[in-house]
């Protein structure tokens, strides 16, 4: 009975915590958008001529005006995004965007922020992973193994400087894999793993609790994750 209680408790936590936290983030994002995405196109209160209406009706009308203003503002933003996307797909639009980017990147500090945001957006909306493969390497000292992602083979500049074939490896932190360290290591020092990028991220985010090897063994034995 005690083991069953513990099993149900752990399973409930694993199911509820990610969902509740994700919902809280979503609600917070929606509230932030609702606060900032109101352009004041419509009045936020009904006209004085409606003062004879019951107080409840006035409050409902005011709330309806706020929702209508938010919806109209959202439609305008979406329309602007679609227009910019359509313009960016033709030759003239691409030329204008490149000219604008070239101008922005020349501005001190602003150019750095723009480049970082551009890379972040491209990484988020890209359908393909920016990482090539998952590797094991001894870091920060021999005898300690770390999990890393090969982002690319380095250029000949680094290969000539070191006299070895080098690779760029991103070492993520736990439980937030979006931060970490970039190191350049000899390709021969990396042991490639038969592990997908998603499996490696699950392992890192869980702090080693979710082991892809366990899931593969269960799948091989025909067992479900909860068995």
JSON list of C-alpha atoms in Angstrom, two decimals:
[
{"chain": "A", "resi": 1, "resn": "UNK", "atom": "CA", "xyz": [0.00, 0.00, 0.00]},
{"chain": "A", "resi": 2, "resn": "UNK", "atom": "CA", "xyz": [2.82, 2.37, 0.89]},
{"chain": "A", "resi": 3, "resn": "UNK", "atom": "CA", "xyz": [4.69, 1.68, -2.37]},
{"chain": "A", "resi": 4, "resn": "UNK", "atom": "CA", "xyz": [1.47, 2.18, -4.34]},
{"chain": "A", "resi": 5, "resn": "UNK", "atom": "CA", "xyz": [0.88, 5.52, -2.60]},
{"chain": "A", "resi": 6, "resn": "UNK", "atom": "CA", "xyz": [4.44, 6.62, -3.35]},
{"chain": "A", "resi": 7, "resn": "UNK", "atom": "CA", "xyz": [4.13, 5.53, -6.97]},
{"chain": "A", "resi": 8, "resn": "UNK", "atom": "CA", "xyz": [0.87, 7.45, -7.48]},
{"chain": "A", "resi": 9, "resn": "UNK", "atom": "CA", "xyz": [2.29, 10.50, -5.70]},
{"chain": "A", "resi": 10, "resn": "UNK", "atom": "CA", "xyz": [5.41, 10.62, -7.87]},
{"chain": "A", "resi": 11, "resn": "UNK", "atom": "CA", "xyz": [3.39, 10.01, -11.04]},
{"chain": "A", "resi": 12, "resn": "UNK", "atom": "CA", "xyz": [0.95, 12.77, -10.11]},
{"chain": "A", "resi": 13, "resn": "UNK", "atom": "CA", "xyz": [3.80, 15.21, -9.51]},
{"chain": "A", "resi": 14, "resn": "UNK", "atom": "CA", "xyz": [5.43, 14.32, -12.83]},
{"chain": "A", "resi": 15, "resn": "UNK", "atom": "CA", "xyz": [2.13, 14.86, -14.64]},
{"chain": "A", "resi": 16, "resn": "UNK", "atom": "CA", "xyz": [0.92, 18.00, -12.85]},
{"chain": "A", "resi": 17, "resn": "UNK", "atom": "CA", "xyz": [4.07, 20.06, -12.28]},
{"chain": "A", "resi": 18, "resn": "UNK", "atom": "CA", "xyz": [5.07, 20.48, -15.96]},
{"chain": "A", "resi": 19, "resn": "UNK", "atom": "CA", "xyz": [1.46, 21.18, -16.94]},
{"chain": "A", "resi": 20, "resn": "UNK", "atom": "CA", "xyz": [0.80, 23.67, -14.13]},
{"chain": "A", "resi": 21, "resn": "UNK", "atom": "CA", "xyz": [4.09, 25.51, -14.67]},
{"chain": "A", "resi": 22, "resn": "UNK", "atom": "CA", "xyz": [3.49, 25.65, -18.43]},
{"chain": "A", "resi": 23, "resn": "UNK", "atom": "CA", "xyz": [-0.04, 26.96, -17.81]},
{"chain": "A", "resi": 24, "resn": "UNK", "atom": "CA", "xyz": [1.28, 29.63, -15.42]},
{"chain": "A", "resi": 25, "resn": "UNK", "atom": "CA", "xyz": [3.82, 30.75, -18.03]},
{"chain": "A", "resi": 26, "resn": "UNK", "atom": "CA", "xyz": [1.11, 30.83, -20.70]},
{"chain": "A", "resi": 27, "resn": "UNK", "atom": "CA", "xyz": [-1.28, 32.83, -18.48]},
{"chain": "A", "resi": 28, "resn": "UNK", "atom": "CA", "xyz": [1.49, 35.28, -17.58]},
{"chain": "A", "resi": 29, "resn": "UNK", "atom": "CA", "xyz": [2.37, 35.71, -21.25]},
{"chain": "A", "resi": 30, "resn": "UNK", "atom": "CA", "xyz": [-1.26, 36.30, -22.21]},
{"chain": "A", "resi": 31, "resn": "UNK", "atom": "CA", "xyz": [-1.66, 38.88, -19.42]},
{"chain": "A", "resi": 32, "resn": "UNK", "atom": "CA", "xyz": [1.51, 40.68, -20.51]},
{"chain": "A", "resi": 33, "resn": "UNK", "atom": "CA", "xyz": [0.31, 40.78, -24.10]},
{"chain": "A", "resi": 34, "resn": "UNK", "atom": "CA", "xyz": [-3.13, 41.97, -23.00]},
{"chain": "A", "resi": 35, "resn": "UNK", "atom": "CA", "xyz": [-1.60, 44.83, -20.98]},
{"chain": "A", "resi": 36, "resn": "UNK", "atom": "CA", "xyz": [0.75, 45.99, -23.72]},
{"chain": "A", "resi": 37, "resn": "UNK", "atom": "CA", "xyz": [-1.29, 45.26, -26.83]},
{"chain": "A", "resi": 38, "resn": "UNK", "atom": "CA", "xyz": [-3.96, 47.91, -26.43]},
{"chain": "A", "resi": 39, "resn": "UNK", "atom": "CA", "xyz": [-3.48, 50.83, -28.79]},
{"chain": "A", "resi": 40, "resn": "UNK", "atom": "CA", "xyz": [-6.41, 52.87, -27.50]},
{"chain": "A", "resi": 41, "resn": "UNK", "atom": "CA", "xyz": [-8.23, 52.63, -30.82]},
{"chain": "A", "resi": 42, "resn": "UNK", "atom": "CA", "xyz": [-11.52, 52.31, -28.98]},
{"chain": "A", "resi": 43, "resn": "UNK", "atom": "CA", "xyz": [-12.48, 54.24, -25.82]},
{"chain": "A", "resi": 44, "resn": "UNK", "atom": "CA", "xyz": [-11.85, 52.35, -22.60]},
{"chain": "A", "resi": 45, "resn": "UNK", "atom": "CA", "xyz": [-15.13, 53.57, -21.11]},
{"chain": "A", "resi": 46, "resn": "UNK", "atom": "CA", "xyz": [-18.64, 54.06, -22.40]},
{"chain": "A", "resi": 47, "resn": "UNK", "atom": "CA", "xyz": [-19.85, 57.55, -23.24]},
{"chain": "A", "resi": 48, "resn": "UNK", "atom": "CA", "xyz": [-21.42, 59.68, -20.47]},
{"chain": "A", "resi": 49, "resn": "UNK", "atom": "CA", "xyz": [-24.77, 59.27, -22.18]},
{"chain": "A", "resi": 50, "resn": "UNK", "atom": "CA", "xyz": [-24.89, 55.69, -20.90]},
{"chain": "A", "resi": 51, "resn": "UNK", "atom": "CA", "xyz": [-24.78, 56.85, -17.27]},
{"chain": "A", "resi": 52, "resn": "UNK", "atom": "CA", "xyz": [-28.47, 56.00, -16.84]},
{"chain": "A", "resi": 53, "resn": "UNK", "atom": "CA", "xyz": [-27.73, 52.30, -17.34]},
{"chain": "A", "resi": 54, "resn": "UNK", "atom": "CA", "xyz": [-27.32, 50.05, -14.29]},
{"chain": "A", "resi": 55, "resn": "UNK", "atom": "CA", "xyz": [-23.84, 49.94, -12.82]},
{"chain": "A", "resi": 56, "resn": "UNK", "atom": "CA", "xyz": [-23.40, 46.28, -13.78]},
{"chain": "A", "resi": 57, "resn": "UNK", "atom": "CA", "xyz": [-24.27, 47.01, -17.40]},
{"chain": "A", "resi": 58, "resn": "UNK", "atom": "CA", "xyz": [-21.75, 49.87, -17.52]},
{"chain": "A", "resi": 59, "resn": "UNK", "atom": "CA", "xyz": [-19.00, 47.62, -16.13]},
{"chain": "A", "resi": 60, "resn": "UNK", "atom": "CA", "xyz": [-19.82, 44.93, -18.68]},
{"chain": "A", "resi": 61, "resn": "UNK", "atom": "CA", "xyz": [-19.75, 47.46, -21.51]},
{"chain": "A", "resi": 62, "resn": "UNK", "atom": "CA", "xyz": [-16.40, 48.83, -20.34]},
{"chain": "A", "resi": 63, "resn": "UNK", "atom": "CA", "xyz": [-14.95, 45.33, -20.21]},
{"chain": "A", "resi": 64, "resn": "UNK", "atom": "CA", "xyz": [-16.35, 44.59, -23.68]},
{"chain": "A", "resi": 65, "resn": "UNK", "atom": "CA", "xyz": [-14.66, 47.73, -25.01]},
{"chain": "A", "resi": 66, "resn": "UNK", "atom": "CA", "xyz": [-11.34, 46.64, -23.52]},
{"chain": "A", "resi": 67, "resn": "UNK", "atom": "CA", "xyz": [-11.61, 43.19, -25.11]},
{"chain": "A", "resi": 68, "resn": "UNK", "atom": "CA", "xyz": [-12.61, 44.74, -28.44]},
{"chain": "A", "resi": 69, "resn": "UNK", "atom": "CA", "xyz": [-9.64, 47.11, -28.32]},
{"chain": "A", "resi": 70, "resn": "UNK", "atom": "CA", "xyz": [-7.30, 44.22, -27.54]},
{"chain": "A", "resi": 71, "resn": "UNK", "atom": "CA", "xyz": [-8.73, 42.12, -30.37]},
{"chain": "A", "resi": 72, "resn": "UNK", "atom": "CA", "xyz": [-8.50, 44.96, -32.87]},
{"chain": "A", "resi": 73, "resn": "UNK", "atom": "CA", "xyz": [-4.93, 45.75, -31.80]},
{"chain": "A", "resi": 74, "resn": "UNK", "atom": "CA", "xyz": [-4.00, 42.07, -32.15]},
{"chain": "A", "resi": 75, "resn": "UNK", "atom": "CA", "xyz": [-5.44, 41.97, -35.67]},
{"chain": "A", "resi": 76, "resn": "UNK", "atom": "CA", "xyz": [-3.42, 45.05, -36.62]},
{"chain": "A", "resi": 77, "resn": "UNK", "atom": "CA", "xyz": [-0.19, 43.50, -35.30]},
{"chain": "A", "resi": 78, "resn": "UNK", "atom": "CA", "xyz": [-0.88, 40.24, -37.16]},
{"chain": "A", "resi": 79, "resn": "UNK", "atom": "CA", "xyz": [-1.63, 42.18, -40.33]},
{"chain": "A", "resi": 80, "resn": "UNK", "atom": "CA", "xyz": [1.65, 44.10, -40.03]},
{"chain": "A", "resi": 81, "resn": "UNK", "atom": "CA", "xyz": [3.58, 40.84, -39.48]},
{"chain": "A", "resi": 82, "resn": "UNK", "atom": "CA", "xyz": [1.94, 39.23, -42.52]},
{"chain": "A", "resi": 83, "resn": "UNK", "atom": "CA", "xyz": [2.63, 42.27, -44.70]},
{"chain": "A", "resi": 84, "resn": "UNK", "atom": "CA", "xyz": [6.29, 42.34, -43.64]},
{"chain": "A", "resi": 85, "resn": "UNK", "atom": "CA", "xyz": [6.55, 38.59, -44.29]},
{"chain": "A", "resi": 86, "resn": "UNK", "atom": "CA", "xyz": [5.01, 38.99, -47.74]},
{"chain": "A", "resi": 87, "resn": "UNK", "atom": "CA", "xyz": [7.32, 41.89, -48.60]},
{"chain": "A", "resi": 88, "resn": "UNK", "atom": "CA", "xyz": [10.36, 39.91, -47.40]},
{"chain": "A", "resi": 89, "resn": "UNK", "atom": "CA", "xyz": [9.55, 37.16, -49.90]},
{"chain": "A", "resi": 90, "resn": "UNK", "atom": "CA", "xyz": [10.04, 39.32, -52.98]},
{"chain": "A", "resi": 91, "resn": "UNK", "atom": "CA", "xyz": [13.31, 40.63, -54.38]},
{"chain": "A", "resi": 92, "resn": "UNK", "atom": "CA", "xyz": [12.80, 44.29, -53.55]},
{"chain": "A", "resi": 93, "resn": "UNK", "atom": "CA", "xyz": [11.71, 43.47, -50.01]},
{"chain": "A", "resi": 94, "resn": "UNK", "atom": "CA", "xyz": [14.79, 41.33, -49.39]},
{"chain": "A", "resi": 95, "resn": "UNK", "atom": "CA", "xyz": [17.02, 44.14, -50.64]},
{"chain": "A", "resi": 96, "resn": "UNK", "atom": "CA", "xyz": [15.34, 46.64, -48.32]},
{"chain": "A", "resi": 97, "resn": "UNK", "atom": "CA", "xyz": [15.64, 44.30, -45.33]},
{"chain": "A", "resi": 98, "resn": "UNK", "atom": "CA", "xyz": [19.33, 43.67, -46.03]},
{"chain": "A", "resi": 99, "resn": "UNK", "atom": "CA", "xyz": [19.91, 47.41, -46.29]},
{"chain": "A", "resi": 100, "resn": "UNK", "atom": "CA", "xyz": [18.11, 47.99, -42.99]},
{"chain": "A", "resi": 101, "resn": "UNK", "atom": "CA", "xyz": [20.04, 45.19, -41.26]},
{"chain": "A", "resi": 102, "resn": "UNK", "atom": "CA", "xyz": [23.34, 46.55, -42.55]},
{"chain": "A", "resi": 103, "resn": "UNK", "atom": "CA", "xyz": [22.46, 49.96, -41.12]},
{"chain": "A", "resi": 104, "resn": "UNK", "atom": "CA", "xyz": [21.34, 48.59, -37.73]},
{"chain": "A", "resi": 105, "resn": "UNK", "atom": "CA", "xyz": [24.37, 46.35, -37.27]},
{"chain": "A", "resi": 106, "resn": "UNK", "atom": "CA", "xyz": [26.67, 49.37, -37.63]},
{"chain": "A", "resi": 107, "resn": "UNK", "atom": "CA", "xyz": [25.16, 51.05, -34.58]},
{"chain": "A", "resi": 108, "resn": "UNK", "atom": "CA", "xyz": [27.23, 50.29, -31.45]},
{"chain": "A", "resi": 109, "resn": "UNK", "atom": "CA", "xyz": [25.51, 48.04, -28.90]},
{"chain": "A", "resi": 110, "resn": "UNK", "atom": "CA", "xyz": [22.24, 48.11, -30.87]},
{"chain": "A", "resi": 111, "resn": "UNK", "atom": "CA", "xyz": [23.86, 46.00, -33.57]},
{"chain": "A", "resi": 112, "resn": "UNK", "atom": "CA", "xyz": [24.98, 43.41, -31.02]},
{"chain": "A", "resi": 113, "resn": "UNK", "atom": "CA", "xyz": [21.49, 43.18, -29.53]},
{"chain": "A", "resi": 114, "resn": "UNK", "atom": "CA", "xyz": [19.92, 42.90, -32.97]},
{"chain": "A", "resi": 115, "resn": "UNK", "atom": "CA", "xyz": [22.26, 40.10, -34.05]},
{"chain": "A", "resi": 116, "resn": "UNK", "atom": "CA", "xyz": [21.65, 38.15, -30.84]},
{"chain": "A", "resi": 117, "resn": "UNK", "atom": "CA", "xyz": [17.87, 38.49, -31.14]},
{"chain": "A", "resi": 118, "resn": "UNK", "atom": "CA", "xyz": [17.98, 37.56, -34.82]},
{"chain": "A", "resi": 119, "resn": "UNK", "atom": "CA", "xyz": [19.91, 34.37, -34.07]},
{"chain": "A", "resi": 120, "resn": "UNK", "atom": "CA", "xyz": [17.60, 33.55, -31.16]},
{"chain": "A", "resi": 121, "resn": "UNK", "atom": "CA", "xyz": [14.46, 33.93, -33.29]},
{"chain": "A", "resi": 122, "resn": "UNK", "atom": "CA", "xyz": [15.97, 31.86, -36.10]},
{"chain": "A", "resi": 123, "resn": "UNK", "atom": "CA", "xyz": [16.92, 29.13, -33.62]},
{"chain": "A", "resi": 124, "resn": "UNK", "atom": "CA", "xyz": [13.45, 29.04, -32.06]},
{"chain": "A", "resi": 125, "resn": "UNK", "atom": "CA", "xyz": [11.52, 28.94, -35.33]},
{"chain": "A", "resi": 126, "resn": "UNK", "atom": "CA", "xyz": [13.93, 26.73, -37.25]},
{"chain": "A", "resi": 127, "resn": "UNK", "atom": "CA", "xyz": [12.58, 23.27, -38.06]},
{"chain": "A", "resi": 128, "resn": "UNK", "atom": "CA", "xyz": [16.04, 21.76, -37.90]},
{"chain": "A", "resi": 129, "resn": "UNK", "atom": "CA", "xyz": [18.27, 21.55, -34.86]},
{"chain": "A", "resi": 130, "resn": "UNK", "atom": "CA", "xyz": [21.33, 23.77, -34.87]},
{"chain": "A", "resi": 131, "resn": "UNK", "atom": "CA", "xyz": [23.30, 20.99, -33.18]},
{"chain": "A", "resi": 132, "resn": "UNK", "atom": "CA", "xyz": [24.87, 18.23, -35.21]},
{"chain": "A", "resi": 133, "resn": "UNK", "atom": "CA", "xyz": [25.37, 15.36, -32.77]},
{"chain": "A", "resi": 134, "resn": "UNK", "atom": "CA", "xyz": [25.69, 14.43, -29.09]},
{"chain": "A", "resi": 135, "resn": "UNK", "atom": "CA", "xyz": [29.13, 13.61, -27.73]},
{"chain": "A", "resi": 136, "resn": "UNK", "atom": "CA", "xyz": [30.92, 12.69, -24.52]},
{"chain": "A", "resi": 137, "resn": "UNK", "atom": "CA", "xyz": [34.20, 14.35, -23.63]},
{"chain": "A", "resi": 138, "resn": "UNK", "atom": "CA", "xyz": [36.41, 14.67, -20.58]},
{"chain": "A", "resi": 139, "resn": "UNK", "atom": "CA", "xyz": [35.78, 18.13, -19.14]},
{"chain": "A", "resi": 140, "resn": "UNK", "atom": "CA", "xyz": [36.74, 20.11, -17.05]},
{"chain": "A", "resi": 141, "resn": "UNK", "atom": "CA", "xyz": [39.54, 17.64, -16.32]},
{"chain": "A", "resi": 142, "resn": "UNK", "atom": "CA", "xyz": [40.49, 14.09, -17.31]},
{"chain": "A", "resi": 143, "resn": "UNK", "atom": "CA", "xyz": [38.33, 11.52, -15.57]},
{"chain": "A", "resi": 144, "resn": "UNK", "atom": "CA", "xyz": [35.20, 13.69, -15.50]},
{"chain": "A", "resi": 145, "resn": "UNK", "atom": "CA", "xyz": [32.88, 13.14, -18.45]},
{"chain": "A", "resi": 146, "resn": "UNK", "atom": "CA", "xyz": [30.52, 15.80, -19.75]},
{"chain": "A", "resi": 147, "resn": "UNK", "atom": "CA", "xyz": [27.69, 15.69, -22.24]},
{"chain": "A", "resi": 148, "resn": "UNK", "atom": "CA", "xyz": [27.94, 18.14, -25.12]},
{"chain": "A", "resi": 149, "resn": "UNK", "atom": "CA", "xyz": [26.50, 19.07, -28.49]},
{"chain": "A", "resi": 150, "resn": "UNK", "atom": "CA", "xyz": [28.66, 19.50, -31.55]},
{"chain": "A", "resi": 151, "resn": "UNK", "atom": "CA", "xyz": [27.46, 22.66, -33.24]},
{"chain": "A", "resi": 152, "resn": "UNK", "atom": "CA", "xyz": [29.88, 22.51, -36.17]},
{"chain": "A", "resi": 153, "resn": "UNK", "atom": "CA", "xyz": [33.35, 21.56, -37.32]},
{"chain": "A", "resi": 154, "resn": "UNK", "atom": "CA", "xyz": [35.63, 24.51, -36.78]},
{"chain": "A", "resi": 155, "resn": "UNK", "atom": "CA", "xyz": [37.20, 26.49, -39.60]},
{"chain": "A", "resi": 156, "resn": "UNK", "atom": "CA", "xyz": [40.70, 25.90, -40.89]},
{"chain": "A", "resi": 157, "resn": "UNK", "atom": "CA", "xyz": [41.82, 28.93, -38.89]},
{"chain": "A", "resi": 158, "resn": "UNK", "atom": "CA", "xyz": [41.55, 26.98, -35.61]},
{"chain": "A", "resi": 159, "resn": "UNK", "atom": "CA", "xyz": [42.76, 23.74, -37.16]},
{"chain": "A", "resi": 160, "resn": "UNK", "atom": "CA", "xyz": [45.95, 25.40, -38.37]},
{"chain": "A", "resi": 161, "resn": "UNK", "atom": "CA", "xyz": [46.52, 27.14, -35.02]},
{"chain": "A", "resi": 162, "resn": "UNK", "atom": "CA", "xyz": [46.18, 23.91, -33.03]},
{"chain": "A", "resi": 163, "resn": "UNK", "atom": "CA", "xyz": [47.52, 21.46, -35.60]},
{"chain": "A", "resi": 164, "resn": "UNK", "atom": "CA", "xyz": [44.46, 19.25, -35.04]},
{"chain": "A", "resi": 165, "resn": "UNK", "atom": "CA", "xyz": [40.98, 18.81, -36.42]},
{"chain": "A", "resi": 166, "resn": "UNK", "atom": "CA", "xyz": [38.81, 20.78, -34.01]},
{"chain": "A", "resi": 167, "resn": "UNK", "atom": "CA", "xyz": [35.07, 20.90, -33.35]},
{"chain": "A", "resi": 168, "resn": "UNK", "atom": "CA", "xyz": [32.88, 23.46, -31.58]},
{"chain": "A", "resi": 169, "resn": "UNK", "atom": "CA", "xyz": [31.09, 21.84, -28.64]},
{"chain": "A", "resi": 170, "resn": "UNK", "atom": "CA", "xyz": [28.35, 23.44, -26.56]},
{"chain": "A", "resi": 171, "resn": "UNK", "atom": "CA", "xyz": [28.27, 22.26, -22.94]},
{"chain": "A", "resi": 172, "resn": "UNK", "atom": "CA", "xyz": [24.81, 23.04, -21.50]},
{"chain": "A", "resi": 173, "resn": "UNK", "atom": "CA", "xyz": [24.02, 23.59, -17.84]},
{"chain": "A", "resi": 174, "resn": "UNK", "atom": "CA", "xyz": [21.41, 21.77, -15.75]},
{"chain": "A", "resi": 175, "resn": "UNK", "atom": "CA", "xyz": [18.45, 22.25, -15.51]},
{"chain": "A", "resi": 176, "resn": "UNK", "atom": "CA", "xyz": [18.57, 25.19, -17.95]},
{"chain": "A", "resi": 177, "resn": "UNK", "atom": "CA", "xyz": [20.23, 23.94, -21.15]},
{"chain": "A", "resi": 178, "resn": "UNK", "atom": "CA", "xyz": [19.92, 27.33, -22.86]},
{"chain": "A", "resi": 179, "resn": "UNK", "atom": "CA", "xyz": [22.98, 28.52, -20.94]},
{"chain": "A", "resi": 180, "resn": "UNK", "atom": "CA", "xyz": [26.37, 26.86, -20.98]},
{"chain": "A", "resi": 181, "resn": "UNK", "atom": "CA", "xyz": [29.88, 27.03, -22.37]},
{"chain": "A", "resi": 182, "resn": "UNK", "atom": "CA", "xyz": [31.35, 26.92, -25.85]},
{"chain": "A", "resi": 183, "resn": "UNK", "atom": "CA", "xyz": [34.63, 25.02, -26.05]},
{"chain": "A", "resi": 184, "resn": "UNK", "atom": "CA", "xyz": [36.85, 24.06, -28.98]},
{"chain": "A", "resi": 185, "resn": "UNK", "atom": "CA", "xyz": [38.20, 20.53, -28.59]},
{"chain": "A", "resi": 186, "resn": "UNK", "atom": "CA", "xyz": [40.02, 18.06, -30.82]},
{"chain": "A", "resi": 187, "resn": "UNK", "atom": "CA", "xyz": [37.58, 15.90, -32.73]},
{"chain": "A", "resi": 188, "resn": "UNK", "atom": "CA", "xyz": [39.46, 12.80, -31.59]},
{"chain": "A", "resi": 189, "resn": "UNK", "atom": "CA", "xyz": [38.66, 13.64, -27.94]},
{"chain": "A", "resi": 190, "resn": "UNK", "atom": "CA", "xyz": [34.89, 13.44, -28.55]},
{"chain": "A", "resi": 191, "resn": "UNK", "atom": "CA", "xyz": [33.03, 10.16, -28.31]},
{"chain": "A", "resi": 192, "resn": "UNK", "atom": "CA", "xyz": [29.89, 10.31, -30.42]},
{"chain": "A", "resi": 193, "resn": "UNK", "atom": "CA", "xyz": [26.77, 8.88, -28.74]},
{"chain": "A", "resi": 194, "resn": "UNK", "atom": "CA", "xyz": [23.89, 7.01, -30.30]},
{"chain": "A", "resi": 195, "resn": "UNK", "atom": "CA", "xyz": [21.48, 9.51, -28.79]},
{"chain": "A", "resi": 196, "resn": "UNK", "atom": "CA", "xyz": [19.14, 12.04, -30.34]},
{"chain": "A", "resi": 197, "resn": "UNK", "atom": "CA", "xyz": [19.30, 15.74, -29.49]},
{"chain": "A", "resi": 198, "resn": "UNK", "atom": "CA", "xyz": [15.90, 15.49, -27.80]},
{"chain": "A", "resi": 199, "resn": "UNK", "atom": "CA", "xyz": [16.99, 12.56, -25.62]},
{"chain": "A", "resi": 200, "resn": "UNK", "atom": "CA", "xyz": [20.09, 14.47, -24.55]},
{"chain": "A", "resi": 201, "resn": "UNK", "atom": "CA", "xyz": [18.05, 17.55, -23.65]},
{"chain": "A", "resi": 202, "resn": "UNK", "atom": "CA", "xyz": [15.65, 15.41, -21.58]},
{"chain": "A", "resi": 203, "resn": "UNK", "atom": "CA", "xyz": [18.61, 13.94, -19.72]},
{"chain": "A", "resi": 204, "resn": "UNK", "atom": "CA", "xyz": [20.07, 17.39, -19.01]},
{"chain": "A", "resi": 205, "resn": "UNK", "atom": "CA", "xyz": [16.82, 19.09, -17.98]},
{"chain": "A", "resi": 206, "resn": "UNK", "atom": "CA", "xyz": [15.93, 16.24, -15.59]},
{"chain": "A", "resi": 207, "resn": "UNK", "atom": "CA", "xyz": [19.35, 16.33, -13.96]},
{"chain": "A", "resi": 208, "resn": "UNK", "atom": "CA", "xyz": [20.07, 12.78, -15.07]},
{"chain": "A", "resi": 209, "resn": "UNK", "atom": "CA", "xyz": [16.78, 11.32, -13.82]},
{"chain": "A", "resi": 210, "resn": "UNK", "atom": "CA", "xyz": [15.45, 10.63, -17.32]},
{"chain": "A", "resi": 211, "resn": "UNK", "atom": "CA", "xyz": [17.95, 8.24, -18.87]},
{"chain": "A", "resi": 212, "resn": "UNK", "atom": "CA", "xyz": [17.31, 7.40, -22.53]},
{"chain": "A", "resi": 213, "resn": "UNK", "atom": "CA", "xyz": [18.95, 4.03, -21.94]},
{"chain": "A", "resi": 214, "resn": "UNK", "atom": "CA", "xyz": [16.23, 3.07, -19.45]},
{"chain": "A", "resi": 215, "resn": "UNK", "atom": "CA", "xyz": [13.48, 4.06, -21.89]},
{"chain": "A", "resi": 216, "resn": "UNK", "atom": "CA", "xyz": [15.08, 1.99, -24.64]},
{"chain": "A", "resi": 217, "resn": "UNK", "atom": "CA", "xyz": [15.35, -1.05, -22.38]},
{"chain": "A", "resi": 218, "resn": "UNK", "atom": "CA", "xyz": [11.69, -0.75, -21.40]},
{"chain": "A", "resi": 219, "resn": "UNK", "atom": "CA", "xyz": [10.67, -0.38, -25.03]},
{"chain": "A", "resi": 220, "resn": "UNK", "atom": "CA", "xyz": [12.78, -3.40, -25.93]},
{"chain": "A", "resi": 221, "resn": "UNK", "atom": "CA", "xyz": [11.12, -5.46, -23.18]},
{"chain": "A", "resi": 222, "resn": "UNK", "atom": "CA", "xyz": [7.65, -4.26, -24.21]},
{"chain": "A", "resi": 223, "resn": "UNK", "atom": "CA", "xyz": [7.03, -2.31, -20.99]},
{"chain": "A", "resi": 224, "resn": "UNK", "atom": "CA", "xyz": [5.35, 1.07, -20.62]},
{"chain": "A", "resi": 225, "resn": "UNK", "atom": "CA", "xyz": [7.24, 3.96, -18.95]},
{"chain": "A", "resi": 226, "resn": "UNK", "atom": "CA", "xyz": [5.24, 3.58, -15.73]},
{"chain": "A", "resi": 227, "resn": "UNK", "atom": "CA", "xyz": [5.83, -0.17, -15.31]}
]
